[in-house]
Coordinates of C-alpha atoms in Angstrom, one line a residue:
X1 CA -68.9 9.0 -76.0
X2 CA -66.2 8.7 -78.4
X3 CA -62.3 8.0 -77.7
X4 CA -61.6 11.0 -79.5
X5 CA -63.7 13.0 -76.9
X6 CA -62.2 11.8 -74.3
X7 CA -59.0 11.8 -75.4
X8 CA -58.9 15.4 -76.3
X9 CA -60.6 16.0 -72.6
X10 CA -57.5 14.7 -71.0
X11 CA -55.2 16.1 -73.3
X12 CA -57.0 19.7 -72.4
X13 CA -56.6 19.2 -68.9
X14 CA -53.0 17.8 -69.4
X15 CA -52.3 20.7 -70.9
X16 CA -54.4 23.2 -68.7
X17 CA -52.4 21.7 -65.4
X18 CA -49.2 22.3 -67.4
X19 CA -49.9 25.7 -68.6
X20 CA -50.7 26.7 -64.7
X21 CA -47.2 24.4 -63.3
X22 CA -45.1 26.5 -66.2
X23 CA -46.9 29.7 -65.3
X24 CA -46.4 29.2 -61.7
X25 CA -43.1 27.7 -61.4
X26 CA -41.5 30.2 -63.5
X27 CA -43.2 32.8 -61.5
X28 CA -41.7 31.6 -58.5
X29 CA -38.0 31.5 -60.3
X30 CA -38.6 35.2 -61.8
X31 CA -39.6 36.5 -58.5
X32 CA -40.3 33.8 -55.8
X33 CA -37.3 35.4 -53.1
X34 CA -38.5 38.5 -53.3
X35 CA -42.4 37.7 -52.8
X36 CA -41.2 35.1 -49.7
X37 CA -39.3 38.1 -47.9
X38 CA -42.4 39.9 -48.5
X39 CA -44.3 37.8 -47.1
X40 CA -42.3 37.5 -43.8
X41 CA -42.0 41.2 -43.5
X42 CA -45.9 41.9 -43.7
X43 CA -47.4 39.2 -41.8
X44 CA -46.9 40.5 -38.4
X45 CA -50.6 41.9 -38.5
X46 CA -53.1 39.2 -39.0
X47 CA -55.2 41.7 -41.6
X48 CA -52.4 42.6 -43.3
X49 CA -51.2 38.7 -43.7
X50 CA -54.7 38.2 -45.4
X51 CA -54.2 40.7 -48.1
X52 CA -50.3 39.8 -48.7
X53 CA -51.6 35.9 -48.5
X54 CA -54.5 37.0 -51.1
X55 CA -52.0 39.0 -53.5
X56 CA -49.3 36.4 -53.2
X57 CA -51.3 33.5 -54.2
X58 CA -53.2 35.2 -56.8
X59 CA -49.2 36.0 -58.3
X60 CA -48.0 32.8 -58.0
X61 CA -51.9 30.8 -59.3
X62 CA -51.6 28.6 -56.4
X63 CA -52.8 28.0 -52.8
X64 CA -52.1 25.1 -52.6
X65 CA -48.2 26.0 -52.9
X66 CA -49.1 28.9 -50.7
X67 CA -50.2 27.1 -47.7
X68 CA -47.0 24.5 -48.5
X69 CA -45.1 27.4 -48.2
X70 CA -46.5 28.7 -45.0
X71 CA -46.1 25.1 -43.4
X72 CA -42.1 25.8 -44.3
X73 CA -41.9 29.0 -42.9
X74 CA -43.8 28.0 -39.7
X75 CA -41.9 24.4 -39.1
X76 CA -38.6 26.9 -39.6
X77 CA -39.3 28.8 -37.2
X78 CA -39.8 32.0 -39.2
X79 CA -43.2 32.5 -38.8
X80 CA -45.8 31.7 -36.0
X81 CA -49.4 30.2 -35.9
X82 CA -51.3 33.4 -35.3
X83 CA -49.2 35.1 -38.5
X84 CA -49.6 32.3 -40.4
X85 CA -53.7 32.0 -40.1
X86 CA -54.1 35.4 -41.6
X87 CA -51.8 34.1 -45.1
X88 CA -53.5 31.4 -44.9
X89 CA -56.9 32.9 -45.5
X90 CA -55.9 35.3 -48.1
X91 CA -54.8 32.4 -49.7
X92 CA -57.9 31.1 -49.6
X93 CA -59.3 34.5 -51.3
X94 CA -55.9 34.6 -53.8
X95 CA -56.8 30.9 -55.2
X96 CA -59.7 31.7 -56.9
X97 CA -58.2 34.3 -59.5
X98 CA -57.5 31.1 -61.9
X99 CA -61.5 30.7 -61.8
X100 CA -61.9 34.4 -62.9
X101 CA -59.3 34.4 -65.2
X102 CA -61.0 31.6 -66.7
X103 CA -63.8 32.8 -67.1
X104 CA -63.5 35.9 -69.3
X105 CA -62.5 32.9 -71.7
X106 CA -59.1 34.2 -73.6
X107 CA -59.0 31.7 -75.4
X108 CA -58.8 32.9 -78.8
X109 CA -56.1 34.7 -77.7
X110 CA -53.9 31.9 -76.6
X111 CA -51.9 31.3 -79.5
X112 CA -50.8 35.0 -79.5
X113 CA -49.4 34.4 -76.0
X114 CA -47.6 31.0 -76.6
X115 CA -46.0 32.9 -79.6
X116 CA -45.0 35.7 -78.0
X117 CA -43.7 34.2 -74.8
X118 CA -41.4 31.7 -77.1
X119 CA -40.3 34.6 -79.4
X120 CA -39.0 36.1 -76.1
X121 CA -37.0 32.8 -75.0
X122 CA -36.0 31.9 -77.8
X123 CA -34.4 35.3 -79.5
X124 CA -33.5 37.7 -76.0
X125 CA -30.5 36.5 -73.7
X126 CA -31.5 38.1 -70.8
X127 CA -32.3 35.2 -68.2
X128 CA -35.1 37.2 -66.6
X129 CA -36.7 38.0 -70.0
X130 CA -36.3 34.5 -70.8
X131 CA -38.3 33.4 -67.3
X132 CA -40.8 36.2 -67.9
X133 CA -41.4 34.4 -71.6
X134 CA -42.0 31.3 -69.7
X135 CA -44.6 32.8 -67.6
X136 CA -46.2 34.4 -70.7
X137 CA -46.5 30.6 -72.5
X138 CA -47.4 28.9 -69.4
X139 CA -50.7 31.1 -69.7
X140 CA -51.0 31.0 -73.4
X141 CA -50.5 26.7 -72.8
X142 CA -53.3 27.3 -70.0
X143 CA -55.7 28.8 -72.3
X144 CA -55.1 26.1 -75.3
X145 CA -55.7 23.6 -72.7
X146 CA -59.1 25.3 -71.7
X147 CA -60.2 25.7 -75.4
X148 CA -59.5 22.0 -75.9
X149 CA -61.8 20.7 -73.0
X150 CA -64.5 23.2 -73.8
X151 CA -64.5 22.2 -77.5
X152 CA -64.7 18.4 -76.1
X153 CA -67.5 19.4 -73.6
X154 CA -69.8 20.6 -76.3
X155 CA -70.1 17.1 -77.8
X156 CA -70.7 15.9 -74.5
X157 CA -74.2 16.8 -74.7
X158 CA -75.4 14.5 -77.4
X159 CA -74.3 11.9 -75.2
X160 CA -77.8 10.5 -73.5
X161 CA -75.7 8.6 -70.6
X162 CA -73.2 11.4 -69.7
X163 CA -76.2 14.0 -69.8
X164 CA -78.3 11.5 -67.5
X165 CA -75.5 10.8 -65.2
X166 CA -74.6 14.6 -64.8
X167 CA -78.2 15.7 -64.8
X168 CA -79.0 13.5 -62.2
X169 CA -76.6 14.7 -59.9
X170 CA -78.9 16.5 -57.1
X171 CA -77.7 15.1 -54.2
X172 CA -76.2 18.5 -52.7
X173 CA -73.6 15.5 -50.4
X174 CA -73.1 13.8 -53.1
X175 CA -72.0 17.2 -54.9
X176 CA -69.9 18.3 -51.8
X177 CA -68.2 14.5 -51.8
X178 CA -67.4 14.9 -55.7
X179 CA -65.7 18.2 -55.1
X180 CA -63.9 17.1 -51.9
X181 CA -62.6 14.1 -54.2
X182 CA -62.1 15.2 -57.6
X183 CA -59.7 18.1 -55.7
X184 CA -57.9 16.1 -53.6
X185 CA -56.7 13.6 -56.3
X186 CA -55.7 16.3 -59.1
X187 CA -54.4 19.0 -55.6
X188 CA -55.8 21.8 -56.8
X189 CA -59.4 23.7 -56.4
X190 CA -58.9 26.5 -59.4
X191 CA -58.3 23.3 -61.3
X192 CA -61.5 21.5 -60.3
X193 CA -63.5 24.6 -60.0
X194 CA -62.4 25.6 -63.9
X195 CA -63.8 22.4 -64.8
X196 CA -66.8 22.7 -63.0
X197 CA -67.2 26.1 -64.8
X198 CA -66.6 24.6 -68.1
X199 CA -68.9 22.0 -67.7
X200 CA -72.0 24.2 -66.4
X201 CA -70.5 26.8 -69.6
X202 CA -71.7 23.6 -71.6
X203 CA -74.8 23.3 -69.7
X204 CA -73.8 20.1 -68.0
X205 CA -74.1 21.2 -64.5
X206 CA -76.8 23.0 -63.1
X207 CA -75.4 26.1 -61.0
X208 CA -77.5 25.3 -58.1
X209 CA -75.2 22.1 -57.9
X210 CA -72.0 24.0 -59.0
X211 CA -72.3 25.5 -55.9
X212 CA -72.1 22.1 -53.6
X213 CA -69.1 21.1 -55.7
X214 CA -67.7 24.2 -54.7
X215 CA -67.2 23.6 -51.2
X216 CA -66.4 20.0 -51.9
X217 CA -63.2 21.4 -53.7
X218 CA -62.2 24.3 -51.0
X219 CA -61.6 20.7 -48.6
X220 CA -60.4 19.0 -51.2
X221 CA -57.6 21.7 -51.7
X222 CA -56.2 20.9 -48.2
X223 CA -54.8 17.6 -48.9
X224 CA -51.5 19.0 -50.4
X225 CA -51.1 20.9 -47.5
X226 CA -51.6 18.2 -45.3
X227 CA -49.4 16.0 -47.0
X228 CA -46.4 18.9 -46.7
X229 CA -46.4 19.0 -43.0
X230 CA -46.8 15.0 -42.2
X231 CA -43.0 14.8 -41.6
X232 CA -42.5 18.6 -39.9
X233 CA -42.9 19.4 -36.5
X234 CA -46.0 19.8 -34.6
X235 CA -46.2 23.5 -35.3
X236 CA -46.1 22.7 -39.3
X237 CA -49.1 19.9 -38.7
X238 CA -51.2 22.7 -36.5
X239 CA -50.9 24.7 -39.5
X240 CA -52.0 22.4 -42.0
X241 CA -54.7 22.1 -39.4
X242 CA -55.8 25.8 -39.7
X243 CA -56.1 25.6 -43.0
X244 CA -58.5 22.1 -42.9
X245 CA -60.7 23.9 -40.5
X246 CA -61.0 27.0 -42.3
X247 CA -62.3 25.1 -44.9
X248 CA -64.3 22.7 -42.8
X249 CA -66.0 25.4 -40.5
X250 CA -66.4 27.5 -43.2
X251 CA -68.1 24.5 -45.8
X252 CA -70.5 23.7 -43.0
X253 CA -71.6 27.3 -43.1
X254 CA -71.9 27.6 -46.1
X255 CA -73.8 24.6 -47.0
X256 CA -76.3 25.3 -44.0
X257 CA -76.9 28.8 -45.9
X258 CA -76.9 27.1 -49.5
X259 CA -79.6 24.7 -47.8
X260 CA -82.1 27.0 -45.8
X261 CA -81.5 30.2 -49.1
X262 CA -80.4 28.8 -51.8
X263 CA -82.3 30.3 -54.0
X264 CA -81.7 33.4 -53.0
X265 CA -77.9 33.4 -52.9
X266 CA -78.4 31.7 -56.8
X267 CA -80.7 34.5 -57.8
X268 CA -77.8 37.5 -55.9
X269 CA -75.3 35.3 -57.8
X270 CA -76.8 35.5 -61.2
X271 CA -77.9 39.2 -60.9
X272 CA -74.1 40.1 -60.4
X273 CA -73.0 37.9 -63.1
X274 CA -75.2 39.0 -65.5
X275 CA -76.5 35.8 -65.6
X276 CA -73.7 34.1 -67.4
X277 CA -73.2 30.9 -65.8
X278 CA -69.5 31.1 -66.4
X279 CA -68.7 34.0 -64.5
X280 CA -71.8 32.8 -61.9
X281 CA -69.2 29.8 -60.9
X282 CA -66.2 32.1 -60.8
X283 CA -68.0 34.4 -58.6
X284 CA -69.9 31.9 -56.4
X285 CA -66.4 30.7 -55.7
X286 CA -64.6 34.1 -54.7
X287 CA -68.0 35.0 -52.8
X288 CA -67.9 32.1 -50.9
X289 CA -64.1 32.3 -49.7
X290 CA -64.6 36.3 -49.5
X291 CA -67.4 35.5 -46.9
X292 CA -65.4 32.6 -45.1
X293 CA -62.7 34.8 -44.1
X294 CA -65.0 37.7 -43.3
X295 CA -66.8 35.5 -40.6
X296 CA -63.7 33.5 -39.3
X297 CA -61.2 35.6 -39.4
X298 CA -62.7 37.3 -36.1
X299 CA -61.9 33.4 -34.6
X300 CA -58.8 32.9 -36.0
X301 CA -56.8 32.9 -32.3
X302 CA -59.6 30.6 -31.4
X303 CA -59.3 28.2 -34.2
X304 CA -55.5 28.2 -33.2
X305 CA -56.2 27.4 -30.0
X306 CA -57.8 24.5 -31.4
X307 CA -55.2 22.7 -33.2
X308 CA -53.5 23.0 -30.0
X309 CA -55.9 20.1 -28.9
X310 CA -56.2 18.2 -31.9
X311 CA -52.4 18.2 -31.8
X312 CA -51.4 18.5 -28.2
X313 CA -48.4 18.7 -26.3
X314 CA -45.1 20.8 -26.4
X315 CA -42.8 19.9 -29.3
X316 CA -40.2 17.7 -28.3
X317 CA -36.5 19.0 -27.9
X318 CA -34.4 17.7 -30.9
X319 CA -31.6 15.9 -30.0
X320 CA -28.1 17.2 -31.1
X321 CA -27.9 14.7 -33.7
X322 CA -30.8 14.8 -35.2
X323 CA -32.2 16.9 -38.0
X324 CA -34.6 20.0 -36.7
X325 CA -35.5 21.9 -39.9
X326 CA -35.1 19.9 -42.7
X327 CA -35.4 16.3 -43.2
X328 CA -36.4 13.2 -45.7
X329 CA -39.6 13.0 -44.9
X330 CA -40.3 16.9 -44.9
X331 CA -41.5 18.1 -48.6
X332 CA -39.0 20.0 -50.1
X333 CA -40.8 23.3 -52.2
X334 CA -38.6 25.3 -54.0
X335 CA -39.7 28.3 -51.7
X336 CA -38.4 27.5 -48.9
X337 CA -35.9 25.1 -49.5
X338 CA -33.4 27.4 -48.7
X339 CA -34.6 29.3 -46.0
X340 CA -35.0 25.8 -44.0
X341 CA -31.6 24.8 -45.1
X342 CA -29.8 28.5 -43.6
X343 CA -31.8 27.8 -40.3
X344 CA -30.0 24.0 -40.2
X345 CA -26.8 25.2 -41.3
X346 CA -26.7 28.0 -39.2
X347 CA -28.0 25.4 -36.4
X348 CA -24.6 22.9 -37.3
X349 CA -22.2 26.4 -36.7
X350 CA -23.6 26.9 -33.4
X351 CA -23.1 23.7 -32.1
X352 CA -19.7 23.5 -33.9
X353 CA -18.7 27.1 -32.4
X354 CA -19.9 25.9 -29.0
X355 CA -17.9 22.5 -29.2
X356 CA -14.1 24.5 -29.9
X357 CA -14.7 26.8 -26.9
X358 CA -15.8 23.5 -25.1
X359 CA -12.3 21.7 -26.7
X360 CA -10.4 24.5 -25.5
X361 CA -11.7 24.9 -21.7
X362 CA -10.7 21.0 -22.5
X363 CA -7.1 21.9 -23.0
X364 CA -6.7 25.0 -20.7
X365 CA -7.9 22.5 -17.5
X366 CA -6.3 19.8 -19.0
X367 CA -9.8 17.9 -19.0
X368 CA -10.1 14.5 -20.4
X369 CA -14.1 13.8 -19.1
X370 CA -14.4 17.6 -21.7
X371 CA -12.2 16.3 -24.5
X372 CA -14.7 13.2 -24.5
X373 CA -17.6 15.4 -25.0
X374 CA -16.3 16.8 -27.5
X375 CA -15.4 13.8 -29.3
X376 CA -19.1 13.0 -28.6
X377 CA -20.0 16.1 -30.4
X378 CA -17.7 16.0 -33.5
X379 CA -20.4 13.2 -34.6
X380 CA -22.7 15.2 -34.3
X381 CA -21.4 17.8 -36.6
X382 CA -20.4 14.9 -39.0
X383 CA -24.2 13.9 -39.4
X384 CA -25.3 17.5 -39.6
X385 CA -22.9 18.0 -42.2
X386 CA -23.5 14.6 -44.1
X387 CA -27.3 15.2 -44.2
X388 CA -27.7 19.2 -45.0
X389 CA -25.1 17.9 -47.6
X390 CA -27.4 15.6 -48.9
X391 CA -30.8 18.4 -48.6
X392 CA -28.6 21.1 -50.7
X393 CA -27.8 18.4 -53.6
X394 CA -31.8 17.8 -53.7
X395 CA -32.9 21.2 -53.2
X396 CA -30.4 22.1 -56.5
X397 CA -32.9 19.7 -58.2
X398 CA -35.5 21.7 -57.5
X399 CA -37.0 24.7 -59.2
X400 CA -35.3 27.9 -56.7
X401 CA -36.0 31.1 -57.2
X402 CA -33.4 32.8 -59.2
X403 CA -31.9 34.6 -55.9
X404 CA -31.8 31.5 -53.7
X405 CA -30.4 28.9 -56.5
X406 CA -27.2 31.9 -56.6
X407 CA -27.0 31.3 -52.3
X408 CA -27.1 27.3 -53.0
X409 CA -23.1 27.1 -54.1
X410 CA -22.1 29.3 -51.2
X411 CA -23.9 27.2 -48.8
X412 CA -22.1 24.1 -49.4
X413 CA -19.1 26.0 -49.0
X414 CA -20.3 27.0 -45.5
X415 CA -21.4 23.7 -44.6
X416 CA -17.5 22.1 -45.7
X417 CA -15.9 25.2 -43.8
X418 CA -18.5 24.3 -40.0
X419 CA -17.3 21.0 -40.7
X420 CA -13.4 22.0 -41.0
X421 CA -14.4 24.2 -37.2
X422 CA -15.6 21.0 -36.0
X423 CA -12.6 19.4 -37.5
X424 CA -10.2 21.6 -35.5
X425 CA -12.3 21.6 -32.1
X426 CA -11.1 17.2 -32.4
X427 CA -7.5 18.1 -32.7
X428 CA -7.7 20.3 -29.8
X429 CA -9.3 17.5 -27.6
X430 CA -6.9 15.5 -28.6
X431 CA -4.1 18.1 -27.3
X432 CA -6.8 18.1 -24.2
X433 CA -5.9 14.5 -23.7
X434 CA -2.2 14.3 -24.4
X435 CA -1.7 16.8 -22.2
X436 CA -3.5 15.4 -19.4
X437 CA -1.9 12.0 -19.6
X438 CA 1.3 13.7 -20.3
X439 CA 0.9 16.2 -17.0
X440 CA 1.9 19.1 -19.5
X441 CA 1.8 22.8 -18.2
X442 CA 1.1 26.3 -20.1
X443 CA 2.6 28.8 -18.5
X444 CA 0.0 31.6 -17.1
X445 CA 1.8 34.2 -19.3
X446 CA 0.6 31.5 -22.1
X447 CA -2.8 30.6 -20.8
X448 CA -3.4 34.4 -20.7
X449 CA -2.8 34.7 -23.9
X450 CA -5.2 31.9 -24.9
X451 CA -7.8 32.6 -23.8
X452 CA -7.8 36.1 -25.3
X453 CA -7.4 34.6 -28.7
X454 CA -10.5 32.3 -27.8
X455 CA -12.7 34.8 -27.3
X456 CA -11.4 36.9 -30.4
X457 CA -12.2 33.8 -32.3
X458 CA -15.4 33.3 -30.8
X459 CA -16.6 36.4 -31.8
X460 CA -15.8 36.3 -35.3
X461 CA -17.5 33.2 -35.4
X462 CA -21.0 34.8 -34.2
X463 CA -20.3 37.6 -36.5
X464 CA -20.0 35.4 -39.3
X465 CA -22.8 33.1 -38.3
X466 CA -24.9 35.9 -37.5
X467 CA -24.5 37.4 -40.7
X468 CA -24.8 34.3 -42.8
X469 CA -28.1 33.3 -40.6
X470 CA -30.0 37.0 -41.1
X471 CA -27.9 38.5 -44.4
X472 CA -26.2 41.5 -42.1
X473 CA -23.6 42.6 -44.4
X474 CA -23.2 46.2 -41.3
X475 CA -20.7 42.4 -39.8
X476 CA -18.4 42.6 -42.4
X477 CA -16.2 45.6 -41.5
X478 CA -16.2 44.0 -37.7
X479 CA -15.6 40.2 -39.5
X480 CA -12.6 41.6 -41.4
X481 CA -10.8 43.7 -38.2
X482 CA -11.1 40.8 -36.4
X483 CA -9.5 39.1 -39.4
X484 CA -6.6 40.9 -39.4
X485 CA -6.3 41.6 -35.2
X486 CA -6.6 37.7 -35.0
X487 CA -3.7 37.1 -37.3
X488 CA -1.4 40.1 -35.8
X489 CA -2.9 38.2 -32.3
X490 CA -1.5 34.4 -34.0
X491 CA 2.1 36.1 -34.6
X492 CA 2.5 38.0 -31.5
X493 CA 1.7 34.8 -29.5
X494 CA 3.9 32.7 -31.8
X495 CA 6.6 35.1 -30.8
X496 CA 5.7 35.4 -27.5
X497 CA 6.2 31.7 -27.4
X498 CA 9.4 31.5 -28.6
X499 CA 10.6 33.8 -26.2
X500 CA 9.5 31.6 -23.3
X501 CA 11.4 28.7 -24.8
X502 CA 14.3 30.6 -24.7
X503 CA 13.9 31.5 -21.0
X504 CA 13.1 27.8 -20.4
X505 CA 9.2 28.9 -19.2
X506 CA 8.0 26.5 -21.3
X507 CA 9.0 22.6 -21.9
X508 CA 9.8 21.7 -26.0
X509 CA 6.2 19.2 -25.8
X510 CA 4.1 21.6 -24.0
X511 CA 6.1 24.8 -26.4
X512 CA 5.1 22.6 -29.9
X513 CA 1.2 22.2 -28.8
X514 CA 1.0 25.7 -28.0
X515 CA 2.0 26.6 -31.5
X516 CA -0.2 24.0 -32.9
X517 CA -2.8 25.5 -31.0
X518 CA -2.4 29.1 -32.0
X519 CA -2.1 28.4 -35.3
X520 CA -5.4 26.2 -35.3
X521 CA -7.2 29.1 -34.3
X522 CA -6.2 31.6 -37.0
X523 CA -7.3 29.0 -39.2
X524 CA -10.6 28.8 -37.4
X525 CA -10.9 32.6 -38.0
X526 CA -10.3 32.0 -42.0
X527 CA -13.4 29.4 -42.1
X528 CA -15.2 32.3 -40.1
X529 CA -14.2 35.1 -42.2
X530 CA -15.0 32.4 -45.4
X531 CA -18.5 31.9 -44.0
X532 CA -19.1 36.0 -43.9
X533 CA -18.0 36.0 -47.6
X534 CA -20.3 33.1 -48.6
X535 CA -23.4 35.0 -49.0
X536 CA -21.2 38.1 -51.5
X537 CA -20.6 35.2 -53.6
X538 CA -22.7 35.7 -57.0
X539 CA -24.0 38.9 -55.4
X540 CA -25.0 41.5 -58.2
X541 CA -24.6 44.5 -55.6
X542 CA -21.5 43.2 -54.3
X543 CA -19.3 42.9 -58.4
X544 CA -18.8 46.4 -57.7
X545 CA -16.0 45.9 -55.3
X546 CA -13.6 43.4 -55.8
X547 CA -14.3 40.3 -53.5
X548 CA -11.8 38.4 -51.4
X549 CA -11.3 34.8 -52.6
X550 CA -12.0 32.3 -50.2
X551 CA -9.2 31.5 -47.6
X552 CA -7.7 27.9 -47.8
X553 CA -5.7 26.8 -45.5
X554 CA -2.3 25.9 -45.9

């Protein structure tokens, strides 16, 4: 075999893994936002999750970032096991489109779609056009790719050694242990199954040992998933698990079948392919995962109950300062990226919010052991805020979706306006602890008064972070009332205030905290009405109306 064989063999392939990366990348940009919210809407029923899992991956070329995705969704918290076995085994069906696709051989027309798709980038402005062009050469780049290996493949058979080597494969383990390896170091099965298909298009593979390989590469296929949920929780490793054991249970079956009637599933595989062995291997391979899921997908609760003790054991309670959705160690896909990044940040507001009522029961009781906790906490929110920090800035390195990379910039701004609540809940403790060493007093028309503003501002706070956690723009006409009752509330105190100096109600020390106080919490109430306005920012729907700048404070 020559060098110029092989080296056009792995420039095919280069290519062909390109053409699909381009193709599916710019799939997910175009349209990735919108097929993930589908995908969370329609996975409640396990049947339903099948076909969405099936249509999804066969959209986007790829189970293997399917399944990834899945493992995101689940280690967030917005999907469970039982939903997430039914996507999982469409996306077992959805995978093997590339194999099909493949297999109608288009590639004479590959050129025509490379041209076309960079005649669109190049010449239209409009982004979306522009990602759609990219789409369109990613599968013209697929095809060229394909042409190249095929061409290379043909001269393969005057090689005596690489027809003896091939032709002697007949060991159907050894076929199922080629498959399982070949897939797990390139991470993708329509990859390994395409060049199966090639090879047996050049007569280099019988079919009968096509279909071992086969079920080598639908185990293979798992490792990426498997890799994706190593540093997630144990929900996001039982996932990965679901998918192994689909594949697992379902090789075993298959190869017992392939064993005791193989020749009868060859000849039924032949006779619907017309008996060309292209589109035998394409078909063999959507057969095969077609008949998994019909005769698992009856098990599917029980094969969840099975991870449970492979992996056993509840999921241990994250500390405060520790990461729960995100972290180093957890892959980082462009799909969910942001979705695991809202459930942190909205995480980091919670325990902010909850850490300014707990400063202010500080001050009101004139509590130093609650000012310390506080204190306590305030590192807390510094960590969170240092570390989703640090995930947003390598999540805007990443390929997003063209809806969530617009979300990204606003998200840093509600991570720096948390921090600023957190910020404020320290000043207060230390008011908390000045006033208890000082033996100040509020008066009870002040404390009164207080406390009222408290829970105003602890409202608009779960507005805002309700809205910015599940999109609900209905908050926004409460957020802004609250707005503007909050800063009536800060001037009618402030006045209220003076008037109590004047009457000699209040001392000057305890009179100048009070007003520091106040006026803290209207500026809480800004960073809460900021976080409501984070997710209009870069909103097409929302350039209708003219949008309130963010609120700085003074």
């Amino acid at each position: 075999m020559s060098t110029e064989i092989i080296l056009s063999i792995v420039g095919g392939l280069g290519l062909f893994l390109y053409g699909m990366k381009l193709m599916g990348d710019s799939l997910e940009k175009t349209a990735g936002a919108k097929l993930r919210n589908i995908l969370e809407m329609f996975t409640k029923n396990k049947y339903i999750g099948v076909l969405v899992g099936a249509i999804f991956t066969a959209i986007i070329q790829s189970s293997s970032a399917a399944t990834v995705m899945v493992v995101g969704f689940v280690n967030a918290g917005l999907m469970n096991l039982f939903q997430a076995a039914g996507v999982i085994y469409g996306a077992n069906i959805g995978t093997t489109i590339t194999s099909q696709l493949v297999s109608f051989n288009l590639s004479a027309y590959a050129p025509v779609f490379v041209l076309t798709g960079v005649l669109m980038i190049m010449l239209i402005k409009n982004p979306t056009v522009k990602k759609v062009g990219e789409i369109i050469v990613g599968f013209g780049i697929l095809f060229v790719g394909l042409s190249m290996m095929s061409s290379s493949m043909a001269n393969l058979k005057d090689s005596p050694a690489i027809t003896g080597l091939l032709g002697g494969l007949t060991n159907p383990f050894l076929a199922v242990l080629l498959g399982t390896v070949i897939t797990a170091m390139i991470q993708s099965s329509s990859v390994t199954v395409s060049i199966i298909l090639l090879m047996a298009n050049q007569g280099l593979l019988e079919l009968h040992i096509c279909l071992f390989m086969i079920l080598g590469c639908n185990i293979g296929a798992c490792t990426t998933c498997l890799l994706a949920s190593l540093g997630g929780r144990k929900e996001a490793k039982r996932t990965a698990l679901i998918h192994l054991l689909f594949n697992v249970i379902g090789t075993i079956i298959l190869f017992i079948l392939l064993m005791g009637a193989g020749d009868f599933i060859e000849a039924m595989i032949r006779t619907i392919s017309h008996d060309n062995i292209g589109r035998c291997v394409a078909n063999a391979h959507t057969i095969f995962k077609i008949f998994q899921v019909i005769i698992l997908l009856p098990f599917s609760d029980a094969i969840v109950k099975l991870t449970y003790l492979i992996v056993p054991g509840e999921e241990r309670k994250k500390e405060r300062k520790e990461l729960k959705y995100i972290g180093e160690h957890y892959m980082l896909t462009p799909a969910t990226a942001i979705p695991q990044g809202v459930k942190e940040i909205s995480r980091m507001g919670t325990i902010a919010m909850e850490n300014l009522m707990l400063a202010l029961d500080a001050l009101i009781e004139g509590s130093e052991a609650k000012a310390n906790q506080v204190f306590e906490v305030e590192h807390t929110v510094d960590f969170l805020e240092h570390e989703i920090t640090g995930y947003l800035i390598r999540a805007n390195q990443l390929s997003l979706p063209v809806d969530d990379r617009k979300n990204l910039a606003g998200m840093f701004h509600v991570v720096s306006d948390i921090e600023r609540i957190g910020d404020h809940a320290e000043n207060v403790a230390e008011d908390a602890v000045s006033k208890a060493k000082l033996e100040l007093k509020f008066s009870k028309e002040g404390e009164v008064e207080l406390k009222e503003m408290r829970d105003m501002v602890k409202e608009i706070l779960e507005l805002s972070l309700e809205m910015f956690k599940f999109n609900k723009r209905e908050n926004l006409v409460a957020i802004m009332k609250l707005e503007d009752q909050i800063d009536n509330k800060e001037r009618e105190l402030q006045n209220n205030h003076i008037l109590r100096m004047n009457e000699n109600k209040c001392t000057p020390e305890a009179g100048m905290m009070f007003s520091d106080l106040v006026s803290n919490l209207e500026r809480v109430a800004d960073h809460a009405t900021n976080i409501a306005f984070s997710i209009l920012e870069n909103d097409p729907e929302e350039e209708k109306e003219p949008k309130m700048p963010f609120i700085m404070e003074a």
